[in-house]
Coordinates of C-alpha atoms and ligand atoms in Angstrom, one line a residue:
X226 CA 24.8 0.5 -10.5
X227 CA 22.0 3.2 -11.2
X228 CA 21.5 5.3 -8.1
X229 CA 21.2 9.3 -7.2
X230 CA 24.1 10.3 -5.1
X231 CA 23.3 13.9 -4.9
X232 CA 20.0 15.6 -5.1
X233 CA 19.3 19.5 -5.2
X234 CA 15.9 20.9 -5.4
X235 CA 15.3 24.8 -5.5
X236 CA 11.9 26.7 -5.4
X237 CA 10.0 23.6 -6.1
X238 CA 6.3 23.9 -4.2
X239 CA 7.1 24.7 -0.8
X240 CA 10.8 23.6 -1.0
X241 CA 13.1 26.7 -1.2
X242 CA 16.5 24.8 -1.3
X243 CA 17.1 21.2 -0.5
X244 CA 20.5 19.6 -0.8
X245 CA 20.9 16.0 0.1
X246 CA 23.3 13.2 -0.5
X247 CA 21.4 9.9 -1.0
X248 CA 22.1 6.3 0.5
X249 CA 22.3 3.4 -2.1
X250 CA 19.4 1.7 0.0
X251 CA 16.4 3.2 1.5
X252 CA 16.0 6.9 1.9
X253 CA 13.1 7.6 4.4
X254 CA 11.8 10.9 4.3
X255 CA 9.7 11.7 7.3
X256 CA 7.1 14.7 7.7
X257 CA 3.6 15.8 8.7
X258 CA 0.8 16.6 6.5
X259 CA 1.8 19.3 3.9
X260 CA 5.6 19.3 4.8
X261 CA 6.7 18.7 1.3
X262 CA 7.0 14.9 1.0
X263 CA 5.2 14.5 -2.0
X264 CA 7.1 17.5 -3.5
X265 CA 10.4 15.8 -3.1
X266 CA 9.2 12.7 -4.9
X267 CA 7.5 14.9 -7.7
X268 CA 10.6 17.0 -8.0
X269 CA 12.5 13.8 -8.9
X270 CA 10.0 12.6 -11.2
X271 CA 9.8 15.6 -13.2
X272 CA 13.5 15.7 -13.8
X273 CA 13.2 12.2 -14.9
X274 CA 10.2 12.4 -17.2
X275 CA 9.7 16.1 -17.7
X276 CA 6.3 16.3 -16.3
X277 CA 4.5 16.1 -12.8
X278 CA 2.1 13.5 -11.8
X279 CA 0.1 15.9 -10.1
X280 CA -0.6 18.9 -12.5
X281 CA 0.0 19.6 -16.4
X282 CA 1.1 23.3 -15.4
X283 CA 4.7 24.3 -14.6
X284 CA 3.4 27.3 -12.8
X285 CA 2.0 25.1 -10.0
X286 CA 5.5 23.6 -9.3
X287 CA 7.3 26.8 -9.0
X288 CA 7.5 28.1 -5.5
X289 CA 5.2 31.1 -5.1
X290 CA 6.7 34.4 -5.7
X291 CA 9.5 32.6 -7.5
X292 CA 10.2 32.6 -11.4
X293 CA 11.6 29.0 -11.9
X294 CA 12.3 25.9 -10.3
X295 CA 15.5 23.7 -10.6
X296 CA 16.1 20.0 -9.9
X297 CA 19.6 18.6 -10.2
X298 CA 21.0 15.2 -9.5
X299 CA 24.4 13.2 -9.6
X300 CA 23.6 9.7 -10.9
X301 CA 25.9 6.9 -10.6
X302 CA 25.9 4.5 -13.4
X303 CA 28.0 1.4 -14.4
X304 CA 27.7 2.4 -17.8
X305 CA 29.2 5.9 -18.0
X306 CA 32.8 6.2 -18.5
X307 CA 33.2 8.2 -15.4
X308 CA 30.5 6.2 -13.7
X309 CA 28.7 9.6 -13.2
X310 CA 25.9 11.6 -15.1
X311 CA 25.1 15.1 -13.8
X312 CA 21.5 15.9 -14.8
X313 CA 19.2 18.9 -14.5
X314 CA 16.1 20.5 -15.2
X315 CA 15.2 24.2 -15.0
X316 CA 11.6 25.2 -15.6
X317 CA 10.0 28.5 -15.9
X318 CA 6.1 29.0 -16.9
X319 CA 7.4 29.4 -20.4
X320 CA 10.4 27.4 -21.0
X321 CA 12.1 24.2 -19.7
X322 CA 16.1 23.9 -20.0
X323 CA 17.6 20.3 -19.4
X324 CA 21.0 19.8 -18.6
X325 CA 23.5 16.6 -19.0
X326 CA 27.1 16.8 -17.5
X327 CA 27.0 20.6 -17.6
X328 CA 25.8 20.9 -21.4
X329 CA 22.1 22.3 -22.5
X330 CA 20.2 19.5 -24.3
X331 CA 16.9 19.2 -25.5
X332 CA 16.5 15.5 -25.2
X333 CA 14.2 14.5 -22.4
X334 CA 14.4 10.9 -23.4
X335 CA 18.3 10.8 -23.0
X336 CA 17.8 12.1 -19.2
X337 CA 15.0 9.2 -18.9
X338 CA 17.4 6.9 -19.8
X339 CA 20.0 8.0 -17.3
X340 CA 17.4 8.3 -14.5
X341 CA 15.3 5.3 -14.7
X342 CA 12.6 6.1 -11.9
X343 CA 9.6 4.1 -11.2
X344 CA 6.6 5.7 -9.2
X345 CA 4.2 4.2 -6.5
X346 CA 1.9 6.7 -5.0
X347 CA -1.5 6.2 -3.4
X348 CA -3.2 6.7 -6.8
X349 CA -1.1 3.9 -8.3
X350 CA -3.8 1.4 -8.3
X351 CA -5.5 3.4 -10.8
X352 CA -3.4 1.9 -13.4
X353 CA -6.1 -1.0 -13.0
X354 CA -9.1 1.0 -12.5
X355 CA -8.7 3.8 -15.1
X356 CA -8.6 3.8 -18.8
X357 CA -6.0 2.1 -21.0
X358 CA -3.7 5.2 -21.1
X359 CA -2.0 4.4 -17.9
X360 CA -1.5 0.8 -18.6
X361 CA 0.1 1.8 -22.1
X362 CA 2.4 4.2 -20.5
X363 CA 3.4 1.3 -18.1
X364 CA 4.2 -1.0 -20.9
X365 CA 6.0 1.8 -23.1
X366 CA 8.1 2.5 -20.1
X367 CA 9.6 -0.9 -20.6
X368 CA 9.6 -0.6 -24.2
X369 CA 11.5 2.4 -24.3
X370 CA 14.0 1.2 -21.9
X371 CA 14.4 -2.2 -23.4
X372 CA 14.4 -1.3 -27.4
X373 CA 16.2 1.6 -28.7
X374 CA 14.3 1.7 -31.7
X375 CA 11.0 2.3 -29.9
X376 CA 11.1 6.0 -29.3
X377 CA 11.9 6.8 -33.0
X378 CA 8.9 4.7 -33.9
X379 CA 6.5 5.8 -31.5
X380 CA 7.2 9.5 -32.5
X381 CA 7.0 8.9 -36.1
X382 CA 3.3 7.1 -35.3
X383 CA 2.4 10.1 -33.4
X384 CA 3.2 12.6 -36.0
X385 CA 1.5 10.3 -38.8
X386 CA -1.6 9.9 -36.4
X387 CA -1.8 13.5 -35.7
X388 CA -1.7 14.6 -39.5
X389 CA -4.3 11.9 -40.2
X390 CA -6.8 13.1 -37.8
X391 CA -6.3 16.7 -38.9
X392 CA -7.0 15.8 -42.1
X393 CA -10.3 14.1 -41.1
X394 CA -11.2 17.3 -38.8
X395 CA -10.4 19.7 -41.9
X396 CA -12.7 17.4 -44.0
X397 CA -10.0 16.8 -46.6
X398 CA -10.5 14.7 -49.6
X399 CA -10.1 10.8 -49.0
X400 CA -6.6 10.4 -50.8
X401 CA -5.4 13.3 -48.3
X402 CA -6.3 11.2 -45.4
X403 CA -4.9 8.1 -46.8
X404 CA -1.6 9.7 -47.3
X405 CA -0.7 8.9 -43.8
X406 CA -1.8 5.3 -43.8
X407 CA 1.2 3.5 -45.0
X408 CA 3.6 5.4 -42.3
X409 CA 0.8 4.7 -39.6
X410 CA 0.5 1.0 -40.5
X411 CA 4.2 0.2 -40.7
X412 CA 5.0 1.8 -37.5
X413 CA 1.9 0.6 -35.7
X414 CA 3.2 -3.1 -36.6
X415 CA 6.6 -2.6 -35.5
X416 CA 5.5 -0.9 -32.1
X417 CA 3.0 -3.9 -31.8
X418 CA 5.9 -6.5 -32.0
X419 CA 7.9 -4.6 -29.6
X420 CA 5.0 -4.5 -27.2
X421 CA 4.3 -8.1 -27.4
X422 CA 7.9 -9.2 -27.0
X423 CA 8.2 -6.9 -23.8
X424 CA 5.2 -8.3 -22.2
X425 CA 6.3 -12.0 -23.3
X426 CA 9.7 -11.0 -21.3
X427 CA 7.9 -9.6 -18.2
X428 CA 5.3 -12.0 -17.6
X429 CA 7.3 -14.7 -15.8
X430 CA 8.7 -12.1 -13.4
X431 CA 5.3 -10.7 -12.9
X432 CA 4.2 -14.1 -11.9
X433 CA 7.0 -14.4 -9.7
X434 CA 6.4 -11.2 -7.6
X435 CA 2.5 -11.9 -7.7
X436 CA 3.3 -15.1 -5.7
X437 CA 5.8 -13.4 -3.6
X438 CA 3.3 -10.5 -2.4
X439 CA 0.2 -12.4 -2.8
X440 CA 0.8 -16.2 -1.9
X441 CA -2.9 -16.7 -0.9
X442 CA -3.8 -16.3 -4.7
X443 CA -4.0 -19.9 -6.2
X444 CA -4.3 -18.9 -9.8
X445 CA -1.4 -17.2 -11.9
X446 CA -2.0 -14.0 -13.4
X447 CA -2.7 -13.8 -17.4
X448 CA -1.6 -10.8 -19.2
X449 CA -3.9 -10.4 -22.3
X450 CA -2.1 -7.7 -25.0
X451 CA -4.7 -6.0 -27.0
X452 CA -3.0 -4.5 -30.1
X453 CA -5.5 -1.6 -30.6
X454 CA -7.5 -3.1 -33.5
X455 CA -9.6 -6.2 -33.6
X456 CA -7.9 -9.7 -32.9
X457 CA -8.7 -11.2 -36.3
X458 CA -7.2 -8.2 -38.4
X459 CA -4.8 -9.9 -41.2
X460 CA -4.2 -6.6 -43.0
X461 CA -4.2 -3.3 -41.0
X462 CA -4.1 -1.1 -44.3
X463 CA -7.2 -2.9 -45.3
X464 CA -8.9 -2.1 -42.0
X465 CA -8.4 1.6 -42.7
X466 CA -10.0 1.3 -46.0
X467 CA -12.9 -0.7 -44.8
X468 CA -13.4 1.7 -41.8
X469 CA -12.9 4.9 -43.8
X470 CA -16.3 6.4 -43.7
X471 CA -17.0 5.3 -40.2
X472 CA -13.6 7.1 -38.9
X473 CA -14.4 10.1 -41.2
X474 CA -17.8 10.4 -39.2
X475 CA -16.2 10.0 -36.0
X476 CA -13.4 12.5 -37.0
X477 CA -10.3 10.5 -35.9
X478 CA -8.7 7.5 -36.2
X479 CA -10.1 4.7 -34.4
X480 CA -7.8 1.9 -34.6
X481 CA -3.8 1.6 -34.0
X482 CA -1.0 1.6 -31.5
X483 CA -2.5 4.3 -29.8
X484 CA -5.4 2.3 -28.7
X485 CA -3.5 -0.7 -27.2
X486 CA -4.2 -2.0 -23.7
X487 CA -3.2 -4.7 -21.4
X488 CA -6.0 -6.9 -19.5
X489 CA -4.8 -8.6 -16.4
X490 CA -6.6 -11.6 -15.4
X491 CA -6.9 -14.2 -12.5
X492 CA -8.9 -17.3 -13.0
X493 CA -10.4 -15.6 -16.2
X494 CA -11.4 -12.7 -14.4
X495 CA -10.2 -9.3 -14.5
X496 CA -7.9 -8.1 -11.7
X497 CA -10.0 -5.1 -11.0
X498 CA -13.2 -7.4 -10.5
X499 CA -11.5 -9.9 -8.4
X500 CA -8.7 -8.7 -6.3
X501 CA -9.5 -6.9 -2.8
X502 CA -8.3 -3.3 -2.9
X503 CA -5.1 -4.0 -1.1
X504 CA -4.5 -6.9 -3.6
X505 CA -4.8 -4.6 -6.2
X506 CA -2.0 -2.2 -4.8
X507 CA 0.0 -5.4 -4.1
X508 CA -0.5 -6.3 -7.9
X509 CA 0.7 -2.8 -9.0
X510 CA 4.0 -3.4 -6.7
X511 CA 4.4 -6.7 -8.4
X512 CA 4.1 -4.8 -11.8
X513 CA 6.6 -2.5 -10.8
X514 CA 9.0 -4.9 -9.1
X515 CA 8.7 -7.1 -12.5
X516 CA 9.4 -4.2 -14.7
X517 CA 12.6 -3.2 -12.4
X518 CA 13.9 -7.0 -12.7
X519 CA 13.4 -7.3 -16.2
X520 CA 15.0 -3.8 -16.9
X521 CA 18.1 -4.8 -14.4
X522 CA 18.4 -8.3 -16.4
X523 CA 18.2 -6.5 -20.1
X524 CA 20.4 -3.3 -19.2
X525 CA 22.4 -4.6 -16.1
X526 CA 21.4 -1.1 -14.4
X527 CA 18.8 -1.2 -11.4
X528 CA 16.0 1.1 -11.6
X529 CA 15.1 3.7 -8.8
X530 CA 11.9 3.3 -7.0
X531 CA 10.0 6.4 -5.5
X532 CA 7.3 5.5 -3.0
X533 CA 5.0 8.0 -1.8
X534 CA 3.1 7.4 1.5
X535 CA 4.1 3.7 1.7
X536 CA 1.8 3.2 5.0
X537 CA -1.2 4.3 3.0
X538 CA -0.6 1.8 0.4
X539 CA 0.1 -1.1 2.4
X540 CA -0.4 -3.1 5.3
X541 CA 2.7 -3.7 8.1
X542 CA 3.4 -7.4 6.8
X543 CA 3.1 -6.3 3.2
X544 CA 5.4 -3.1 3.7
X545 CA 8.0 -5.5 5.3
X546 CA 7.8 -7.7 2.2
X547 CA 8.1 -4.9 -0.2
X548 CA 11.1 -3.5 1.6
X549 CA 12.7 -7.0 1.6
X550 CA 12.2 -7.1 -1.9
X551 CA 13.6 -3.8 -2.7
X552 CA 16.6 -4.8 -0.6
X553 CA 17.1 -8.0 -2.3
X554 CA 16.9 -6.3 -5.8
X555 CA 19.4 -3.8 -4.6
X556 CA 17.1 -1.1 -5.6
X557 CA 17.7 2.4 -4.2
X558 CA 14.4 3.6 -2.9
X559 CA 13.2 7.1 -1.7
X560 CA 10.1 6.5 0.6
X561 CA 7.9 8.9 2.3
X562 CA 6.0 8.3 5.3
X563 CA 4.3 10.5 8.0
X564 CA 5.7 8.2 10.9
X565 CA 9.1 6.4 11.1
X566 CA 7.7 4.0 13.3
X567 CA 5.6 2.5 10.4
X568 CA 8.6 1.9 8.3
X569 CA 11.0 -1.0 9.4
X570 CA 14.8 -0.4 8.9
X571 CA 16.3 -3.6 7.5
X572 CA 19.9 -2.4 7.1
X573 CA 20.9 0.8 8.8
X574 CA 23.9 0.7 7.2
X575 CA 22.4 1.5 3.9
X576 CA 19.8 3.7 5.4
X577 CA 19.4 7.7 5.4
X578 CA 16.5 8.9 7.2
X579 CA 15.2 12.7 6.9
X580 CA 12.7 14.9 8.6
X581 CA 11.0 17.3 6.5
X582 CA 9.2 20.4 7.7
X583 CA 7.9 23.4 5.8
X584 CA 10.0 22.3 2.8
X585 CA 13.1 21.9 5.0
X586 CA 15.0 18.5 5.0
X587 CA 17.2 17.7 7.7
X588 CA 19.2 14.2 8.2
X589 CA 18.2 12.4 11.2
X590 CA 20.6 9.4 10.7
Ligands
ATP747 N1 3.9 26.3 -6.0 C1 3.9 26.4 -4.6 N2 4.6 27.2 -3.9 C2 4.6 27.1 -2.5 N3 4.1 26.0 -1.7 C3 3.2 25.1 -2.3 C4 3.1 25.2 -4.0 N4 2.3 24.2 -4.1 C5 2.0 23.6 -3.2 N5 2.5 24.2 -2.2 C6 2.4 23.7 -0.6 O1 3.4 22.9 -0.5 C7 3.2 22.0 0.7 C8 3.8 20.5 0.7 O2 2.9 19.9 -0.3 P1 3.2 18.1 -0.4 O3 1.8 17.9 -1.1 O4 4.3 18.0 -0.8 O5 2.9 17.8 1.2 P2 3.2 16.4 1.6 O6 4.3 16.4 2.7 O7 3.3 15.3 0.8 O8 1.6 16.3 2.6 P3 0.7 15.1 2.6 O9 1.2 14.3 4.0 O10 -0.6 15.5 3.0 O11 0.6 14.1 1.5 C9 1.8 22.0 0.9 O12 1.4 22.9 2.0 C10 1.3 23.0 -0.3 O13 0.4 23.9 -0.2
MG748 MG1 2.0 14.0 0.0

């Protein structure tokens, strides 16, 4: 199973040095405001994805007066020969060094593969509220883990898109813009297929978890996938030709896999316009649980769930439901809260509780 056994965090925000052994079940981190709770969650996320969910600048993550941060984990996996990966990241303002089993590597995607983490924060409902980028990232997280061919396709697509957009910006002749069309179209169509298949596989799980978390909803959720180009398009290449002048005037590529989106609807109305705020948060929980279940089914490896400030997310009844589901799915979860009394302990044997104060983590039980 995938789980973080050991975690070391050094010079990360207000955390000078944290070293702890995690439980395979619930890991509860209790602390007052500004104690460092989000920083611990953020540190794991930075290792798993290479970036923070709070800032784009490494400088902000490195503890003041220090030159570099380090996050290191030992991850148990059923797929590794020795059942263990040692994964690390060191970040200075100018440089990032990744390590797998003691060797330097430049592959963030290999680390992401070994450390499949999902994140729920008080900002997570923005997945529904904000533009399509967050929903594309959600969908592509699944595509990346489910289909090994997804990442190379996506990289190749991004390269071609960048070149094509640069050609527009430099006002190069038509032929030099169109040079990229074939690569763009070929990759876009393959990416499109992987995304469609992923959403088809995901939807039954999503329906199940929506029912489990929001039994009051009478209607099933419908996921509407949008490819990034008009629905009735039969020939993407022809669409680019047809829209050349329009795209040149805009100065960028208007249609393509980089514009894909998903719409979630209940009774024909978008989730954002029909669900209450709490239900929107529960819907995001259902999305993550659906992804986690599909991941487990396809790869026989559970994910790790990071939940920052759970009480801010859900009421008592729904906190309990979510914790029950996480336990049922055997997902290692790391949860922060300002108060221990707000988090029910379902299984003391597989629970570790810590107190964090001024970036110092101490085990309570
Ligand atoms: N680069 C840094 N170096 C040192 N301290 C920092 C750095 N960046 C942020 N901090 C401080 O780290 C502390 C912990 O922040 P964090 O957001 O992790 O707290 P928290 O426990 O999640 O609080 P809350 O309950 O308010 O969400 C804050 O006091 C913050 O000012
Ligand atoms: Mg916080």
